[in-house]
Amino acid sequence: MCNIITAQEIKPFKINLEFTLDEYGNSKVIYSCKMNASQWDNFKRSTGNNQSLLKREIEKGLPAFFLSDFEYKEDAMDRSYSLSFNAKGVATINSKGKWVVDLDAKNPDVTKLSDNTYMMITESSAGGQLIQTTNKLVFPESATDIKEEKDSFGKAIFTFDMGGSSGMGKAMQYGGIGLIVAGLFLGWRKSKQA
Amino acid sequence: MKKYALSLVLIVAGAAMIAYQNFFSGSINDLEVKIVNTPLVMPAAYKVYGNPEAASGRYYLFKMLLTNNGSRPIKNVKASYEIPKFVEETELDKISVINPGQSIVVTCYPQFKDDIVTKTTSSKERAKITIASAGGEKEEEFAFEIRGRNEFVYTCINTDEIRSYKDMYDNDPLTACFITPEDPIIKYYTQQIQQKVLKGETASVTNDPKEAVRFLLGVYQATNISGMVYSGTSGVPSKLDDVQSIIQSVRLPREVVTGNTGLCIELSILYASVLMNAGLDPIIYLIPGHAYPGIKFQGQYYAIEATAINGDGLGGRGTAEQAFEKGMKQLNEFIKAAQMGDERYNIIDVRELNAQQIRPMELKDDQFMREKVEKIATAWESGALPANAGGTMVAANTAGNNNDGGGSVPPPNPDGGGNSGGGGNSNMLAYNGVVSFSYPRGWQGMRSPNPGVPQLVYAFVSPDQQGYLQVYSVPGAANGNQAMQAIQQQLYAQGQEVQFQNAGSNGNFQMFQGMTTSDYGQLPWQAYFKKTGSGMAGLVVASQSGGHNGVFQQVLSTLR
């Protein structure tokens, strides 16, 4: 709409949300934003020194995960803050044995930043304010065959492969293979001797 | 053969280790379960609890974190739950595998049956959760309360976490669950109002605010002539687990109609149900200790004081016109308080909440209640509303340029300034804020349209989108030049360059002329600034097409 002195350019409130997945399907999440002077004033007025309010809002906004280890960092000189936390259960394994991350969006514009890093920008509005969120998703190094697909509701998901056994499990696996190889080798030697 | 015995033993042992690791599931006892649950369920909101999309999924019954602390994958995990008497055993999720160290979150949005809304008293219930896998089965449970269908719990936030008034009323959006436009009894009641009180109406199909206001008056008239009285119901502070909240007993709209009595919030809910059923856009205004209903029509807000029916024991009844006048006066006070940032002044926009999937309960038809409505409605014939009632009231509340007058008002917004009301003549409406002036009817107003420019508190745009009026407030500025410089600086950050020059003064106003250059081209404008208690405030007029001069002259002649 209108701007007189102000030929219209609505600058959105920008938020960065970075999910870094680990090999267990959990994620370290960093929520950060930088504000202009009036936005910073409003933010400080509404949260004051009570940053637990941010935690409550984030928990409300992400009901599908279990969140823990919240840490708040603020740079008042730069009018910015970041809130980091751990989210459990971000990725799951489907019946085909593929890992799945739900993007909770239909037809998002996903960009590939590197082999293991993807980004999408979403826009929403709250209280008359346009909000632009830059979502970055970093997959573990061991993730392979990363693909963007759709679930049965038409929502976008990422599927990928990832080795899933624990150290003990791997020891059992490799130990078993080792024993079979040793048994075969021993049998082969005995047959040679004969 | 004996000489191969050792090698055979090694091969079999190796195969057994691989098979154990890959084909046998880990034990269910290695699965750590952590449950977070809601302390209570309000039956009226059962559709919200059952819908993961409602209010972004925040109203779940419980969520459960399953972590595999063992060394082997736990396979084919099935999670199910049951709430005896309310929800039969239902599968929640089927998880093909949980790897060692992996965590899975399972969230429960319970599918209560429609008959949960017949529950009238509160009870303590248990949810039983079963987690089964190839490696065994384990059970968990937790207790919670299911309240009566009329009970509204204002907040479910832990007492320690409560910080503000807003937190104490965190469940306000669930009020929409009590608004039942599809209830067959309310549908019938609405039809009776349309037939007998309004003698026909076109509020939802015309663009005429007079018809919408006439409908609002018609609902009041119906409650008034049927002898409905104001009366209280219980609202008691209660403690539930870690939550402490006021629990209000709210009679459903059908109960208010057939009981012929209601509290302010109950009357507001009844109005909202009827208005919604008639295709209008209902609003409930919430203020400390009170609530009153209204509508949003073509971007303008209207209100009526539903409790003006009082009752003979409470000092007599107000007419529909008096109720509307009082409602509009309250609405002006509401706007002022909301603009001051008072978070206790809030609205319930029913259609907006419905869009967030916060939906009303399902209610069945009832012959007894239908007959009761019919009986009540027989008295309405004698009190039908005159056909011009809405027109008279809209005119009365939009005429006269005064601060206390009613009039259509724009949406409340704590960030904005001013409100628009009656104009000096029928084609103009008044804006009263940091500056006052009349603007043409039909121009659309918007509070704080550009969050990046906090000094811009209100803006109007002409129907052709070419003419603009903008109201600025610049706290701390000592004169017009300082105000202009502050705005210039703010816009520079948005990539817009402002050039201006002093154009003299007119009365209390300092005048400026200027040009703004941006990616959208150049826009010439004129600004008029005056001193206020806290700085400077002013009006800027501009036209993209170079027209609207006649309109601007009219506006500027009323600028105060």
PDB file of C-alpha atoms in Angstrom, chain A:
ATOM      1  CA  MET A   1       0.000   0.000   0.000  1.00  0.00           C
ATOM      2  CA  CYS A   2       0.726   3.633   0.296  1.00  0.00           C
ATOM      3  CA  ASN A   3       3.787   5.434   1.024  1.00  0.00           C
ATOM      4  CA  ILE A   4       4.069   9.001   0.482  1.00  0.00           C
ATOM      5  CA  ILE A   5       7.234  10.180   1.737  1.00  0.00           C
ATOM      6  CA  THR A   6       7.765   6.487   1.737  1.00  0.00           C
ATOM      7  CA  ALA A   7       7.243   4.960  -1.682  1.00  0.00           C
ATOM      8  CA  GLN A   8       6.418   1.535  -0.485  1.00  0.00           C
ATOM      9  CA  GLU A   9       9.122  -0.881   0.387  1.00  0.00           C
ATOM     10  CA  ILE A  10       8.228  -3.180   3.220  1.00  0.00           C
ATOM     11  CA  LYS A  11      11.316  -4.520   4.880  1.00  0.00           C
ATOM     12  CA  PRO A  12      10.613  -7.848   6.509  1.00  0.00           C
ATOM     13  CA  PHE A  13      11.763  -8.842   9.957  1.00  0.00           C
ATOM     14  CA  LYS A  14      14.480 -11.385   9.274  1.00  0.00           C
ATOM     15  CA  ILE A  15      15.061 -14.552  11.263  1.00  0.00           C
ATOM     16  CA  ASN A  16      17.727 -17.202  10.727  1.00  0.00           C
ATOM     17  CA  LEU A  17      17.021 -20.751  11.774  1.00  0.00           C
ATOM     18  CA  GLU A  18      19.789 -23.297  11.418  1.00  0.00           C
ATOM     19  CA  PHE A  19      19.273 -27.020  12.049  1.00  0.00           C
ATOM     20  CA  THR A  20      22.435 -29.135  12.254  1.00  0.00           C
ATOM     21  CA  LEU A  21      21.511 -32.809  12.306  1.00  0.00           C
ATOM     22  CA  ASP A  22      23.611 -35.443  14.046  1.00  0.00           C
ATOM     23  CA  GLU A  23      23.868 -39.150  13.279  1.00  0.00           C
ATOM     24  CA  TYR A  24      21.076 -39.980  15.735  1.00  0.00           C
ATOM     25  CA  GLY A  25      18.513 -37.784  13.985  1.00  0.00           C
ATOM     26  CA  ASN A  26      18.695 -35.090  16.665  1.00  0.00           C
ATOM     27  CA  SER A  27      19.551 -31.522  15.850  1.00  0.00           C
ATOM     28  CA  LYS A  28      21.347 -28.522  17.246  1.00  0.00           C
ATOM     29  CA  VAL A  29      19.193 -25.522  16.420  1.00  0.00           C
ATOM     30  CA  ILE A  30      20.303 -21.901  16.329  1.00  0.00           C
ATOM     31  CA  TYR A  31      17.632 -19.227  16.117  1.00  0.00           C
ATOM     32  CA  SER A  32      19.024 -15.765  15.535  1.00  0.00           C
ATOM     33  CA  CYS A  33      17.952 -12.332  14.386  1.00  0.00           C
ATOM     34  CA  LYS A  34      19.239  -8.825  14.003  1.00  0.00           C
ATOM     35  CA  MET A  35      16.946  -5.853  14.497  1.00  0.00           C
ATOM     36  CA  ASN A  36      16.785  -2.160  13.800  1.00  0.00           C
ATOM     37  CA  ALA A  37      16.682   0.297  16.685  1.00  0.00           C
ATOM     38  CA  SER A  38      12.912   0.457  17.083  1.00  0.00           C
ATOM     39  CA  GLN A  39      12.498  -3.319  16.782  1.00  0.00           C
ATOM     40  CA  TRP A  40      15.200  -3.766  19.426  1.00  0.00           C
ATOM     41  CA  ASP A  41      13.361  -1.358  21.739  1.00  0.00           C
ATOM     42  CA  ASN A  42      10.143  -3.347  21.291  1.00  0.00           C
ATOM     43  CA  PHE A  43      11.953  -6.630  21.845  1.00  0.00           C
ATOM     44  CA  LYS A  44      13.585  -5.417  25.057  1.00  0.00           C
ATOM     45  CA  ARG A  45      10.280  -4.006  26.237  1.00  0.00           C
ATOM     46  CA  SER A  46       8.440  -7.270  25.658  1.00  0.00           C
ATOM     47  CA  THR A  47      11.033  -9.724  26.985  1.00  0.00           C
ATOM     48  CA  GLY A  48      13.023  -7.504  29.357  1.00  0.00           C
ATOM     49  CA  ASN A  49      15.494  -9.699  31.152  1.00  0.00           C
ATOM     50  CA  ASN A  50      13.160 -12.647  30.993  1.00  0.00           C
ATOM     51  CA  GLN A  51      14.537 -14.673  28.119  1.00  0.00           C
ATOM     52  CA  SER A  52      12.684 -17.763  29.315  1.00  0.00           C
ATOM     53  CA  LEU A  53       9.737 -16.225  27.459  1.00  0.00           C
ATOM     54  CA  LEU A  54      11.588 -16.893  24.230  1.00  0.00           C
ATOM     55  CA  LYS A  55      12.041 -20.495  25.287  1.00  0.00           C
ATOM     56  CA  ARG A  56       8.310 -20.816  25.904  1.00  0.00           C
ATOM     57  CA  GLU A  57       7.477 -19.315  22.526  1.00  0.00           C
ATOM     58  CA  ILE A  58       9.913 -21.636  20.742  1.00  0.00           C
ATOM     59  CA  GLU A  59       8.483 -24.649  22.582  1.00  0.00           C
ATOM     60  CA  LYS A  60       4.972 -23.595  21.561  1.00  0.00           C
ATOM     61  CA  GLY A  61       6.071 -23.168  17.965  1.00  0.00           C
ATOM     62  CA  LEU A  62       7.799 -26.554  17.691  1.00  0.00           C
ATOM     63  CA  PRO A  63       5.421 -29.000  19.394  1.00  0.00           C
ATOM     64  CA  ALA A  64       6.726 -31.945  17.351  1.00  0.00           C
ATOM     65  CA  PHE A  65      10.137 -31.972  19.041  1.00  0.00           C
ATOM     66  CA  PHE A  66      11.605 -32.317  22.514  1.00  0.00           C
ATOM     67  CA  LEU A  67      13.742 -29.274  23.168  1.00  0.00           C
ATOM     68  CA  SER A  68      16.510 -28.916  25.743  1.00  0.00           C
ATOM     69  CA  ASP A  69      19.750 -27.109  26.665  1.00  0.00           C
ATOM     70  CA  PHE A  70      18.631 -23.620  25.761  1.00  0.00           C
ATOM     71  CA  GLU A  71      21.339 -20.993  25.607  1.00  0.00           C
ATOM     72  CA  TYR A  72      20.739 -17.295  24.982  1.00  0.00           C
ATOM     73  CA  LYS A  73      23.396 -14.904  23.690  1.00  0.00           C
ATOM     74  CA  GLU A  74      22.842 -11.235  23.089  1.00  0.00           C
ATOM     75  CA  ASP A  75      24.895  -8.551  21.425  1.00  0.00           C
ATOM     76  CA  ALA A  76      23.154  -5.339  22.435  1.00  0.00           C
ATOM     77  CA  MET A  77      25.662  -3.192  20.543  1.00  0.00           C
ATOM     78  CA  ASP A  78      24.716  -5.003  17.348  1.00  0.00           C
ATOM     79  CA  ARG A  79      21.013  -5.283  18.313  1.00  0.00           C
ATOM     80  CA  SER A  80      21.046  -9.016  17.764  1.00  0.00           C
ATOM     81  CA  TYR A  81      20.552 -12.187  19.741  1.00  0.00           C
ATOM     82  CA  SER A  82      20.760 -15.903  19.208  1.00  0.00           C
ATOM     83  CA  LEU A  83      19.053 -18.750  20.979  1.00  0.00           C
ATOM     84  CA  SER A  84      20.505 -22.211  20.613  1.00  0.00           C
ATOM     85  CA  PHE A  85      18.967 -25.464  21.782  1.00  0.00           C
ATOM     86  CA  ASN A  86      18.905 -29.174  21.097  1.00  0.00           C
ATOM     87  CA  ALA A  87      15.892 -30.731  19.388  1.00  0.00           C
ATOM     88  CA  LYS A  88      15.391 -34.467  19.685  1.00  0.00           C
ATOM     89  CA  GLY A  89      13.571 -36.537  17.137  1.00  0.00           C
ATOM     90  CA  VAL A  90      13.970 -34.174  14.173  1.00  0.00           C
ATOM     91  CA  ALA A  91      14.773 -37.025  11.750  1.00  0.00           C
ATOM     92  CA  THR A  92      13.123 -40.455  11.813  1.00  0.00           C
ATOM     93  CA  ILE A  93      13.569 -43.697   9.909  1.00  0.00           C
ATOM     94  CA  ASN A  94      10.729 -44.774   7.635  1.00  0.00           C
ATOM     95  CA  SER A  95       9.602 -48.302   6.776  1.00  0.00           C
ATOM     96  CA  LYS A  96      12.037 -48.423   3.851  1.00  0.00           C
ATOM     97  CA  GLY A  97      14.948 -47.755   6.178  1.00  0.00           C
ATOM     98  CA  LYS A  98      15.437 -44.203   4.881  1.00  0.00           C
ATOM     99  CA  TRP A  99      15.955 -41.280   7.212  1.00  0.00           C
ATOM    100  CA  VAL A 100      13.255 -38.609   6.851  1.00  0.00           C
ATOM    101  CA  VAL A 101      13.143 -34.920   7.806  1.00  0.00           C
ATOM    102  CA  ASP A 102       9.759 -33.221   7.554  1.00  0.00           C
ATOM    103  CA  LEU A 103       9.932 -29.635   6.251  1.00  0.00           C
ATOM    104  CA  ASP A 104       6.305 -28.947   7.225  1.00  0.00           C
ATOM    105  CA  ALA A 105       5.752 -26.912   4.043  1.00  0.00           C
ATOM    106  CA  LYS A 106       4.189 -27.441   0.637  1.00  0.00           C
ATOM    107  CA  ASN A 107       6.345 -26.689  -2.404  1.00  0.00           C
ATOM    108  CA  PRO A 108       9.088 -24.835  -0.565  1.00  0.00           C
ATOM    109  CA  ASP A 109      11.834 -23.203  -2.621  1.00  0.00           C
ATOM    110  CA  VAL A 110      14.793 -25.240  -1.483  1.00  0.00           C
ATOM    111  CA  THR A 111      18.310 -24.289  -2.538  1.00  0.00           C
ATOM    112  CA  LYS A 112      21.362 -26.512  -2.257  1.00  0.00           C
ATOM    113  CA  LEU A 113      24.315 -24.737  -0.671  1.00  0.00           C
ATOM    114  CA  SER A 114      26.681 -27.711  -0.566  1.00  0.00           C
ATOM    115  CA  ASP A 115      26.470 -31.501  -0.648  1.00  0.00           C
ATOM    116  CA  ASN A 116      25.193 -31.562   2.917  1.00  0.00           C
ATOM    117  CA  THR A 117      23.622 -28.139   3.351  1.00  0.00           C
ATOM    118  CA  TYR A 118      20.267 -26.954   2.063  1.00  0.00           C
ATOM    119  CA  MET A 119      18.406 -23.708   2.532  1.00  0.00           C
ATOM    120  CA  MET A 120      14.867 -22.453   2.127  1.00  0.00           C
ATOM    121  CA  ILE A 121      13.317 -19.056   2.733  1.00  0.00           C
ATOM    122  CA  THR A 122       9.792 -18.812   4.046  1.00  0.00           C
ATOM    123  CA  GLU A 123       7.617 -15.768   4.608  1.00  0.00           C
ATOM    124  CA  SER A 124       4.816 -15.277   7.045  1.00  0.00           C
ATOM    125  CA  SER A 125       3.127 -12.420   8.786  1.00  0.00           C
ATOM    126  CA  ALA A 126       2.411 -11.884  12.457  1.00  0.00           C
ATOM    127  CA  GLY A 127       0.837  -8.832  14.030  1.00  0.00           C
ATOM    128  CA  GLY A 128       0.986  -6.943  10.741  1.00  0.00           C
ATOM    129  CA  GLN A 129       4.707  -7.602  10.440  1.00  0.00           C
ATOM    130  CA  LEU A 130       6.188  -9.441   7.480  1.00  0.00           C
ATOM    131  CA  ILE A 131       8.581 -12.113   8.725  1.00  0.00           C
ATOM    132  CA  GLN A 132      11.189 -13.688   6.506  1.00  0.00           C
ATOM    133  CA  THR A 133      12.790 -16.843   7.869  1.00  0.00           C
ATOM    134  CA  THR A 134      15.931 -18.286   6.357  1.00  0.00           C
ATOM    135  CA  ASN A 135      15.983 -21.980   7.231  1.00  0.00           C
ATOM    136  CA  LYS A 136      19.275 -23.799   6.853  1.00  0.00           C
ATOM    137  CA  LEU A 137      19.468 -27.549   7.205  1.00  0.00           C
ATOM    138  CA  VAL A 138      22.875 -29.151   7.638  1.00  0.00           C
ATOM    139  CA  PHE A 139      22.983 -32.947   7.252  1.00  0.00           C
ATOM    140  CA  PRO A 140      25.626 -35.124   8.953  1.00  0.00           C
ATOM    141  CA  GLU A 141      28.802 -35.876   7.007  1.00  0.00           C
ATOM    142  CA  SER A 142      27.747 -39.500   6.768  1.00  0.00           C
ATOM    143  CA  ALA A 143      24.414 -38.677   5.093  1.00  0.00           C
ATOM    144  CA  THR A 144      24.205 -39.824   1.492  1.00  0.00           C
ATOM    145  CA  ASP A 145      21.618 -39.889  -1.282  1.00  0.00           C
ATOM    146  CA  ILE A 146      19.862 -36.760   0.036  1.00  0.00           C
ATOM    147  CA  LYS A 147      16.639 -36.171  -1.895  1.00  0.00           C
ATOM    148  CA  GLU A 148      13.708 -33.770  -1.631  1.00  0.00           C
ATOM    149  CA  GLU A 149      10.422 -35.687  -1.865  1.00  0.00           C
ATOM    150  CA  LYS A 150       6.782 -35.382  -0.854  1.00  0.00           C
ATOM    151  CA  ASP A 151       4.953 -37.230   1.898  1.00  0.00           C
ATOM    152  CA  SER A 152       1.436 -38.625   1.542  1.00  0.00           C
ATOM    153  CA  PHE A 153      -0.048 -35.198   2.457  1.00  0.00           C
ATOM    154  CA  GLY A 154       1.930 -33.492  -0.302  1.00  0.00           C
ATOM    155  CA  LYS A 155       4.281 -31.826   2.163  1.00  0.00           C
ATOM    156  CA  ALA A 156       7.974 -31.630   1.376  1.00  0.00           C
ATOM    157  CA  ILE A 157      10.366 -34.006   3.096  1.00  0.00           C
ATOM    158  CA  PHE A 158      14.039 -34.812   2.796  1.00  0.00           C
ATOM    159  CA  THR A 159      15.048 -38.472   2.646  1.00  0.00           C
ATOM    160  CA  PHE A 160      18.589 -39.720   3.014  1.00  0.00           C
ATOM    161  CA  ASP A 161      20.731 -42.705   3.987  1.00  0.00           C
ATOM    162  CA  MET A 162      22.919 -42.853   7.013  1.00  0.00           C
ATOM    163  CA  GLY A 163      24.727 -45.679   8.868  1.00  0.00           C
ATOM    164  CA  GLY A 164      22.760 -46.187  12.032  1.00  0.00           C
ATOM    165  CA  SER A 165      24.501 -48.685  14.298  1.00  0.00           C
ATOM    166  CA  SER A 166      26.195 -47.814  17.553  1.00  0.00           C
ATOM    167  CA  GLY A 167      29.869 -48.612  18.345  1.00  0.00           C
ATOM    168  CA  MET A 168      28.841 -51.813  20.084  1.00  0.00           C
ATOM    169  CA  GLY A 169      26.605 -52.770  17.179  1.00  0.00           C
ATOM    170  CA  LYS A 170      29.365 -52.109  14.686  1.00  0.00           C
ATOM    171  CA  ALA A 171      31.787 -54.192  16.783  1.00  0.00           C
ATOM    172  CA  MET A 172      29.297 -57.080  16.692  1.00  0.00           C
ATOM    173  CA  GLN A 173      28.851 -56.690  12.956  1.00  0.00           C
ATOM    174  CA  TYR A 174      32.544 -56.474  12.124  1.00  0.00           C
ATOM    175  CA  GLY A 175      33.434 -59.108  14.745  1.00  0.00           C
ATOM    176  CA  GLY A 176      30.982 -61.527  13.128  1.00  0.00           C
ATOM    177  CA  ILE A 177      32.407 -60.881   9.674  1.00  0.00           C
ATOM    178  CA  GLY A 178      35.923 -61.288  11.078  1.00  0.00           C
ATOM    179  CA  LEU A 179      35.067 -64.657  12.629  1.00  0.00           C
ATOM    180  CA  ILE A 180      33.557 -65.918   9.371  1.00  0.00           C
ATOM    181  CA  VAL A 181      36.615 -64.778   7.404  1.00  0.00           C
ATOM    182  CA  ALA A 182      38.935 -66.360   9.972  1.00  0.00           C
ATOM    183  CA  GLY A 183      36.933 -69.606   9.855  1.00  0.00           C
ATOM    184  CA  LEU A 184      37.062 -69.697   6.057  1.00  0.00           C
ATOM    185  CA  PHE A 185      40.778 -68.933   6.047  1.00  0.00           C
ATOM    186  CA  LEU A 186      41.460 -71.654   8.593  1.00  0.00           C
ATOM    187  CA  GLY A 187      39.405 -74.162   6.603  1.00  0.00           C
ATOM    188  CA  TRP A 188      41.237 -73.213   3.386  1.00  0.00           C
ATOM    189  CA  ARG A 189      44.637 -73.711   5.073  1.00  0.00           C
ATOM    190  CA  LYS A 190      43.631 -77.083   6.466  1.00  0.00           C
ATOM    191  CA  SER A 191      42.483 -78.199   3.045  1.00  0.00           C
ATOM    192  CA  LYS A 192      45.841 -77.094   1.552  1.00  0.00           C
ATOM    193  CA  GLN A 193      47.741 -79.015   4.232  1.00  0.00           C
ATOM    194  CA  ALA A 194      45.714 -82.089   3.430  1.00  0.00           C
TER     195      ALA A 194
END
